[in-house]
Coordinates of N, CA, C and O in Angstrom, one line a residue:
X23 N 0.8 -1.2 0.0 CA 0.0 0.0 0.0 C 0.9 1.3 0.0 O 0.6 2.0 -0.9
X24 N 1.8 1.6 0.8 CA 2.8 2.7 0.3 C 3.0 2.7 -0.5 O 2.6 3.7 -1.0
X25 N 3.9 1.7 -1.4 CA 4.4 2.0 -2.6 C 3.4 2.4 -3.5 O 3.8 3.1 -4.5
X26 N 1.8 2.0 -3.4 CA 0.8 2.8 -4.7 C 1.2 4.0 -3.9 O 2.0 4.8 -4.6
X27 N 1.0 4.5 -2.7 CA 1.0 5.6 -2.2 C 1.7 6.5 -2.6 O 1.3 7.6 -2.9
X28 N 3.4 6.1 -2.5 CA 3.6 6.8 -3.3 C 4.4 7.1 -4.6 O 5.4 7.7 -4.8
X29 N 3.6 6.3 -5.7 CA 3.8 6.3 -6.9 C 2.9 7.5 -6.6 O 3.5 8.5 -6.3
X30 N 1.6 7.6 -6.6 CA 0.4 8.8 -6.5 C 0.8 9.7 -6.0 O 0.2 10.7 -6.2
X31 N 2.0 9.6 -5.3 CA 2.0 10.9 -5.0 C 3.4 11.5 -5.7 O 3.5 12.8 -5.7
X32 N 4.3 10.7 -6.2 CA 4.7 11.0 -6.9 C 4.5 11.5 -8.1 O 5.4 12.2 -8.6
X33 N 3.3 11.2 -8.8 CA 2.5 11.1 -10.1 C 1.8 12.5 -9.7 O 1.5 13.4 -10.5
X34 N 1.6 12.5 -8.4 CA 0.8 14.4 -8.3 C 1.4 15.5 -8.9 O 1.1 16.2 -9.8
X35 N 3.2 15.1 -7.4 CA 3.7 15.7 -7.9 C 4.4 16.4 -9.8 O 4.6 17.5 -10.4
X36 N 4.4 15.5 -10.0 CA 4.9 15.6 -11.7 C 3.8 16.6 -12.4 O 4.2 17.5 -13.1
X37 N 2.5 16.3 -12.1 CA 1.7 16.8 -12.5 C 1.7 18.5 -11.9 O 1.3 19.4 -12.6
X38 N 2.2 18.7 -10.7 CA 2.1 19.9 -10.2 C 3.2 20.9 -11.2 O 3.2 22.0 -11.7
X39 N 4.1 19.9 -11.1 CA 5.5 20.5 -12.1 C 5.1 20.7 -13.5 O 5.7 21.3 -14.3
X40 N 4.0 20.1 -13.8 CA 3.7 20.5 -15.2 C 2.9 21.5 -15.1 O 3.1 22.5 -15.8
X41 N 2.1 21.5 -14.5 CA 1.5 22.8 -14.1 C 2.6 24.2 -13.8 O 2.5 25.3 -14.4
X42 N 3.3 24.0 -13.2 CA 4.3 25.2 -12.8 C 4.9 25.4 -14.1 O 5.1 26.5 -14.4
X43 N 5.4 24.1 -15.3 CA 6.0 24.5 -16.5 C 4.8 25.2 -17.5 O 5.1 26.0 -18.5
X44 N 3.4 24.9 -17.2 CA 2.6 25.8 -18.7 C 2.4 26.9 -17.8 O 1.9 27.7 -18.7
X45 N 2.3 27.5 -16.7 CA 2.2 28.8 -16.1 C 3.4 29.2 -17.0 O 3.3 29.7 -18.1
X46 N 4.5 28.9 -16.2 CA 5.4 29.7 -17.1 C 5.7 30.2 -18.6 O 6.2 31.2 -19.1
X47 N 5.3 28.7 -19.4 CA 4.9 28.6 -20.5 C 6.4 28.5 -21.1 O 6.8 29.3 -21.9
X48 N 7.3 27.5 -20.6 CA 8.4 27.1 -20.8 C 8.3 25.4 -21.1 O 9.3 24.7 -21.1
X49 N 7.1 24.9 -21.4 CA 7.0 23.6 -21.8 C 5.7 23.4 -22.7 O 4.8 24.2 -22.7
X50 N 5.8 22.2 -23.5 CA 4.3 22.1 -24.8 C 3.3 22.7 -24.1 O 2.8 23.7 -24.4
X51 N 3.1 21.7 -22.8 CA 2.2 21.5 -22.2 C 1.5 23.2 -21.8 O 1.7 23.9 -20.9
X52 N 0.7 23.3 -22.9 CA -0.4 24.4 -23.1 C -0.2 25.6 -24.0 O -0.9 26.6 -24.1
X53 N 1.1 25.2 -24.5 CA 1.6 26.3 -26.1 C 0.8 26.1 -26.7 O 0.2 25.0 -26.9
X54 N 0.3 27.6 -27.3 CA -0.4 27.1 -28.2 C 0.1 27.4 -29.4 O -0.3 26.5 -30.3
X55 N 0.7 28.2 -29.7 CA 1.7 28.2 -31.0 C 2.6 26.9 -31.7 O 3.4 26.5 -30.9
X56 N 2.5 26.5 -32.6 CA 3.2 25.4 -33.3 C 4.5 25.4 -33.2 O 5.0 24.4 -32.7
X57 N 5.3 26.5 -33.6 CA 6.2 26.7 -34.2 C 7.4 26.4 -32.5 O 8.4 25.7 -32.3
X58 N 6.4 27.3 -31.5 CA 6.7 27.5 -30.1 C 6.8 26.1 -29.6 O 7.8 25.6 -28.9
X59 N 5.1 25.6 -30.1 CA 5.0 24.3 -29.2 C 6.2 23.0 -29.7 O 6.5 22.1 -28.9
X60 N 6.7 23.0 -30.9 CA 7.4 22.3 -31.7 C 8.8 22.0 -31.4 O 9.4 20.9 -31.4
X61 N 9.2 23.5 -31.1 CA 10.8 23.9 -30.4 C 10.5 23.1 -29.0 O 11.1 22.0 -28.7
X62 N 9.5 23.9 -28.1 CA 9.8 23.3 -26.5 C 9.8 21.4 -27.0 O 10.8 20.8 -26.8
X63 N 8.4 20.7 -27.5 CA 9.2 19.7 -27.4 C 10.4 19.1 -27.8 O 10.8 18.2 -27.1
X64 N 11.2 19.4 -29.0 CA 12.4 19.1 -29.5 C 13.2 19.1 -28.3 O 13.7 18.0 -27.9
X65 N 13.5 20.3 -27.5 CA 14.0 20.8 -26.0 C 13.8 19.8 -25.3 O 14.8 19.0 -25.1
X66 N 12.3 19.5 -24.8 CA 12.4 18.3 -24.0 C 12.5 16.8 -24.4 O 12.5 16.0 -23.4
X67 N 12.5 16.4 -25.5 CA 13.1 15.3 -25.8 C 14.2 14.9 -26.1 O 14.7 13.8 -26.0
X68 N 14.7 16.1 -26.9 CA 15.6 15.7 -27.7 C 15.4 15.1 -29.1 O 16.5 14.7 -29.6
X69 N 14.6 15.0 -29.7 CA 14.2 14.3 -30.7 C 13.5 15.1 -32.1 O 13.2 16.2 -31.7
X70 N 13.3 15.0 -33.4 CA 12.8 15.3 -34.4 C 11.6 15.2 -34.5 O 11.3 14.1 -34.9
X71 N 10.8 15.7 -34.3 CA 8.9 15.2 -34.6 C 9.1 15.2 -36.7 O 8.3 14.5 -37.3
X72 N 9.9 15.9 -37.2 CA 9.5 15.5 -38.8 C 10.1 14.4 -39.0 O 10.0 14.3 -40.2
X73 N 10.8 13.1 -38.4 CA 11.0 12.4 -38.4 C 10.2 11.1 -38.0 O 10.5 9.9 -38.5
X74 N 9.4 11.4 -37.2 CA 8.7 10.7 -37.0 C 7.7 10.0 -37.5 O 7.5 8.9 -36.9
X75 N 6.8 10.1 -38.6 CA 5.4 9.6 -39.4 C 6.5 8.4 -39.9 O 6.2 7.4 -39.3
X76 N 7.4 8.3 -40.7 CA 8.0 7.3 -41.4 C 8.2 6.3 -40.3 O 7.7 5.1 -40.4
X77 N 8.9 6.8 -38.9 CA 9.2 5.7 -37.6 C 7.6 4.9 -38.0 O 7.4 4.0 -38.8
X78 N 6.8 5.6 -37.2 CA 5.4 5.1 -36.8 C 4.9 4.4 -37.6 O 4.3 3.5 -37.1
X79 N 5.1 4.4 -38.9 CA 4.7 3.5 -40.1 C 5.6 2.3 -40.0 O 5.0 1.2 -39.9
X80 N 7.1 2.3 -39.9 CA 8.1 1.4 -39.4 C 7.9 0.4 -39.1 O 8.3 -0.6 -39.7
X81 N 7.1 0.5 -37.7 CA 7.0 -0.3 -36.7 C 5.5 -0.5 -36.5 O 4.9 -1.0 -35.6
X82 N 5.0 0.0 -37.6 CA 3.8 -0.8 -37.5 C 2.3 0.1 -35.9 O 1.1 -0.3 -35.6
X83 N 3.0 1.2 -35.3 CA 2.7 1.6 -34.7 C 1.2 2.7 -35.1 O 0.5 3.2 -34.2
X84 N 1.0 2.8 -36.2 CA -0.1 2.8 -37.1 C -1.3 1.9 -37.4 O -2.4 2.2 -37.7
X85 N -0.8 0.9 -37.1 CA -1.8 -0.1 -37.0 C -2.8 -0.2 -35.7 O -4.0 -0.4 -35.8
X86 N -1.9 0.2 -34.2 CA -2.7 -0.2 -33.2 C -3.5 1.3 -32.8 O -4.6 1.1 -32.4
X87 N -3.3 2.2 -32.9 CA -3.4 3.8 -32.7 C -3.2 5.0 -33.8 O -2.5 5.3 -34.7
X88 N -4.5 5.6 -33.0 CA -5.1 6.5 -34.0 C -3.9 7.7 -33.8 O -4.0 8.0 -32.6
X89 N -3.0 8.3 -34.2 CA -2.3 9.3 -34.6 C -2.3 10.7 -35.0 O -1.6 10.9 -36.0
X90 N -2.8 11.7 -34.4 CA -2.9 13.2 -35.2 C -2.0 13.2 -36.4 O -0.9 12.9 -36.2
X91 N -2.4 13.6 -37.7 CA -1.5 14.1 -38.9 C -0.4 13.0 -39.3 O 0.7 13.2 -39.7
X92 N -1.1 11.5 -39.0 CA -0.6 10.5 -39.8 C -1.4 9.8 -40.2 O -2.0 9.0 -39.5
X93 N -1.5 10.2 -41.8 CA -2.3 9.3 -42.2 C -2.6 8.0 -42.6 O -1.8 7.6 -43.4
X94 N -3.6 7.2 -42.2 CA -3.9 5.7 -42.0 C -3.7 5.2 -40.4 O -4.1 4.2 -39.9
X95 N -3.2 6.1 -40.0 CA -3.3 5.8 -38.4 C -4.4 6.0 -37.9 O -4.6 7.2 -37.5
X96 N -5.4 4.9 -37.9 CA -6.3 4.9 -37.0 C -6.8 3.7 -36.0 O -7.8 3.4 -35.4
X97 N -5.8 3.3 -36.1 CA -5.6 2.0 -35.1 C -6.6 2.0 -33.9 O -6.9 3.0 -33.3
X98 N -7.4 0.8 -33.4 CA -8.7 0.9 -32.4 C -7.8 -0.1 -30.8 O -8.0 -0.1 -29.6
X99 N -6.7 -0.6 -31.6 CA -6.1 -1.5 -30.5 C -6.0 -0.9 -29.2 O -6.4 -1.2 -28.1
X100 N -5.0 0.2 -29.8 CA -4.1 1.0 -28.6 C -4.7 2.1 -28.3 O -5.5 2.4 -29.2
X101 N -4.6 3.0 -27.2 CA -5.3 4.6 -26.7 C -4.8 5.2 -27.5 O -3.6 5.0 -27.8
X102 N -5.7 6.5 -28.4 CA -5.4 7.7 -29.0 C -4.2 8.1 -28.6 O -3.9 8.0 -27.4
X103 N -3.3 8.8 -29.8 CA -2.0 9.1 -29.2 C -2.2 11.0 -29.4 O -1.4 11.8 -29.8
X104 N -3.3 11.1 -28.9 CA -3.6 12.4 -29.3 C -3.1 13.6 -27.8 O -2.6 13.3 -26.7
X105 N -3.6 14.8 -28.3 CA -3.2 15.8 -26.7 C -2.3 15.1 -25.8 O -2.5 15.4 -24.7
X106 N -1.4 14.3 -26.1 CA -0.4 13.5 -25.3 C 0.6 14.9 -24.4 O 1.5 14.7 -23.6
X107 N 0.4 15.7 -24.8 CA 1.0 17.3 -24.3 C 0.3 17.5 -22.9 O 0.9 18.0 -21.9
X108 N -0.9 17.2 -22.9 CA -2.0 17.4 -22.1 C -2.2 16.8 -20.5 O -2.5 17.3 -19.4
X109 N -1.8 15.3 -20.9 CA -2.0 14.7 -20.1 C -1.1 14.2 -18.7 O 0.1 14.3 -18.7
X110 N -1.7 13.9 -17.7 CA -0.9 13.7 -16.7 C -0.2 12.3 -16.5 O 0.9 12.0 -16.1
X111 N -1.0 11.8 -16.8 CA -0.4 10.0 -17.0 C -0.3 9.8 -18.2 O -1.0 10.5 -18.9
X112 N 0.7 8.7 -18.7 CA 0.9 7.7 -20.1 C 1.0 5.9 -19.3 O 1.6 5.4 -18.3
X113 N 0.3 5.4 -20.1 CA 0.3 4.2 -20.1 C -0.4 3.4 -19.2 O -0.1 2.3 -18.8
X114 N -1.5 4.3 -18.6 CA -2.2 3.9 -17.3 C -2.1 4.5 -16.3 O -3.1 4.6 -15.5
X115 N -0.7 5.1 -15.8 CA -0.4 5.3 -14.5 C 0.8 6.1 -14.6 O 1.1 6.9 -13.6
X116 N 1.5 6.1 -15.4 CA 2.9 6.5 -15.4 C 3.1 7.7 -15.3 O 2.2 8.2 -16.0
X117 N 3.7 8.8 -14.7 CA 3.5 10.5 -15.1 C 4.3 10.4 -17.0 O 4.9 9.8 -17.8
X118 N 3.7 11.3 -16.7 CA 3.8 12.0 -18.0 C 5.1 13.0 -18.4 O 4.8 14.1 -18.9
X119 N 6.5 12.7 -18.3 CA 7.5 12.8 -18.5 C 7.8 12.6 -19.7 O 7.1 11.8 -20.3
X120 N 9.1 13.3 -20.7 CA 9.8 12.5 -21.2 C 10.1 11.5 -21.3 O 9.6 10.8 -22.1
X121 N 10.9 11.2 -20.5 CA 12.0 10.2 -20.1 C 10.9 9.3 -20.1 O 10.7 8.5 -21.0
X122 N 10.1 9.3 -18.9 CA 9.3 7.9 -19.0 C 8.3 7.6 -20.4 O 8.0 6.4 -20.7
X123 N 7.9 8.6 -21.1 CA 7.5 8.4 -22.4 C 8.8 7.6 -23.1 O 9.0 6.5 -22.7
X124 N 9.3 7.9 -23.7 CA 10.8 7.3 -24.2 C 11.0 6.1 -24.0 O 11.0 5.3 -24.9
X125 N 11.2 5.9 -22.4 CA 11.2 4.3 -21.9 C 10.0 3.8 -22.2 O 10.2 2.7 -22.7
X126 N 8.6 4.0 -22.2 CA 8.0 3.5 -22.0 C 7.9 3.0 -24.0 O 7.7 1.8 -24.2
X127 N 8.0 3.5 -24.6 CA 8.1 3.4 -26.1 C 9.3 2.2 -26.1 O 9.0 1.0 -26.2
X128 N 10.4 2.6 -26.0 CA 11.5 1.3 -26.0 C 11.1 -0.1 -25.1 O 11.3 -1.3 -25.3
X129 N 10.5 0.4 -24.0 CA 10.5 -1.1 -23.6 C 9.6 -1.3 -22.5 O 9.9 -1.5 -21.3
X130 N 8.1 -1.3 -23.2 CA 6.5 -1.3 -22.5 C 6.7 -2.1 -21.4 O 6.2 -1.7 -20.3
X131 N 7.3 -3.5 -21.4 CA 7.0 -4.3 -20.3 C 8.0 -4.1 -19.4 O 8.1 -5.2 -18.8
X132 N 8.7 -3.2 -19.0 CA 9.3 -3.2 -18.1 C 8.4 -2.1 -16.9 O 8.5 -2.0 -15.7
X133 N 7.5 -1.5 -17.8 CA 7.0 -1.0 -16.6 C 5.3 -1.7 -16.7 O 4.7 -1.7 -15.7
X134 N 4.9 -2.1 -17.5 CA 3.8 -3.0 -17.4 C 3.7 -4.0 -17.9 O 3.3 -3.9 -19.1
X135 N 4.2 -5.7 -17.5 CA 4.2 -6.3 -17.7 C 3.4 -7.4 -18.3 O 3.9 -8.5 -18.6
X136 N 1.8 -7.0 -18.5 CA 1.0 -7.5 -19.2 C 0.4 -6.7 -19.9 O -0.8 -6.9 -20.1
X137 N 1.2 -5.5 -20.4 CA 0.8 -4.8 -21.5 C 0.2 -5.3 -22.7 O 0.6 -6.4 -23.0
X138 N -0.8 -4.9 -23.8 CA -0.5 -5.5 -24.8 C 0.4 -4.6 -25.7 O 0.5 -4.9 -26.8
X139 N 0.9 -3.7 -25.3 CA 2.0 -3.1 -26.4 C 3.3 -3.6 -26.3 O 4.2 -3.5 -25.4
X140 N 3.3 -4.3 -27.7 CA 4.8 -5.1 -27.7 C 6.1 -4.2 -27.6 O 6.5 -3.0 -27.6
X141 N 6.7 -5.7 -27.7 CA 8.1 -4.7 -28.0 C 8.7 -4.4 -29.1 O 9.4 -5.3 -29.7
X142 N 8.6 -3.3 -29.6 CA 9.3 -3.1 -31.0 C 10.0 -3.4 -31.6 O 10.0 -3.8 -32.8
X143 N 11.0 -3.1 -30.9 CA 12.4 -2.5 -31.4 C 12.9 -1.1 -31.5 O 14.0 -0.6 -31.9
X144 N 11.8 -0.5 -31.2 CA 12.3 0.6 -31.5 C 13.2 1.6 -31.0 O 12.7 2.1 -30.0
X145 N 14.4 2.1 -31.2 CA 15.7 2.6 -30.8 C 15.4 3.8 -29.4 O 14.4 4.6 -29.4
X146 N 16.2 3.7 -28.7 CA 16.5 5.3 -27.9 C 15.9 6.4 -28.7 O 14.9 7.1 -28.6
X147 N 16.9 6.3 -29.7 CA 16.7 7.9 -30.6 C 15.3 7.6 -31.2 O 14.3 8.4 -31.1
X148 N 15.1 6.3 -31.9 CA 13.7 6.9 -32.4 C 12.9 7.0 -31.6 O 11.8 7.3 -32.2
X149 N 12.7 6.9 -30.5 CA 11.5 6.9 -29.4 C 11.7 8.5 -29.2 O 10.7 9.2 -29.4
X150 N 12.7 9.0 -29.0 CA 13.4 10.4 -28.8 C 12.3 11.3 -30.0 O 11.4 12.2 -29.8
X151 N 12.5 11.0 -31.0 CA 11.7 12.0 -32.4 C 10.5 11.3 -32.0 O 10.2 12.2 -31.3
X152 N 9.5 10.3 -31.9 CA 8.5 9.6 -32.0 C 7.7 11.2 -30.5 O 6.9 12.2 -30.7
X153 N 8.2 10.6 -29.6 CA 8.0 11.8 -28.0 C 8.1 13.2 -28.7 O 7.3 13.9 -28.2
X154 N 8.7 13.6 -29.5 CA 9.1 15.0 -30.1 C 7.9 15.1 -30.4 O 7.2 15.7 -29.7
X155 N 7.5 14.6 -31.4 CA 6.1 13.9 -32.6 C 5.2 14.6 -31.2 O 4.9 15.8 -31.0
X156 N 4.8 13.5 -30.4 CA 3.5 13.7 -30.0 C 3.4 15.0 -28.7 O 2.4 15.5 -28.4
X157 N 4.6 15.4 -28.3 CA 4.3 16.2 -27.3 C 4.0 18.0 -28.5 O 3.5 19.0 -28.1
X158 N 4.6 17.7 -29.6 CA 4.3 19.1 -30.4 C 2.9 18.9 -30.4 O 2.2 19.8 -30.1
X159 N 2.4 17.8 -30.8 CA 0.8 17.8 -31.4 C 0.0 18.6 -30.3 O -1.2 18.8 -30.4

């Protein structure tokens, strides 16, 4: 029971800090400008979002999830990969970080082990542009 306790409260926290980053308006999370919102996530990932529609097709990641601004991604398997900017959790429970976005793309079952999202293959770096991709949308 602690430890949900404090993942949750860890998971608040994150959420408070994203809150403190779109007040400031030093993170996606609530740019509303493109160009703006585009740069901050590049910043926080590290990664290429024009890079990314080819990954996603790649790996077949089209198939399970629906996609903003890739077309044929309308996958019913997996959760909308949409306002991912927005949100406080990814993958059920996880905050909503980079880093844990990233990991959580490279290697689903280590943090949920009866996930149905497999394992890819998909690299560091491409997970890096893939996270760029969705935190601009």
């Amino acid at each position: 029971m602690r430890t949900v306790f404090a993942r949750h409260r860890a998971a608040i926290l994150a959420g408070a800090a994203l809150a403190a980053v779109l007040a400031s308006g030093l993170g996606a999370y609530g740019v509303r400008d493109e160009q703006q919102r585009r740069a901050v996530a590049v910043a926080m990932t590290g990664g290429d979002p024009a890079l990314a529609p080819a990954i996603f097709r790649r790996y077949g990641c089209t198939g399970c999830h629906s996609i903003p601004g890739i077309s044929g991604a309308d996958g019913k398997v997996g959760g909308p990969l949409t306002a991912l900017r927005e949100r406080v959790y990814i993958a059920g429970g996880l905050a909503n970080t980079p880093e844990n976005l990233i990991q959580w793309i490279v290697v689903p079952h280590r943090f949920s082990p009866k996930t149905a999202m497999p394992a890819t293959g998909v690299s560091q770096d491409e997970a890096r542009h893939l996270a760029a991709y969705l935190y601009a949308d």
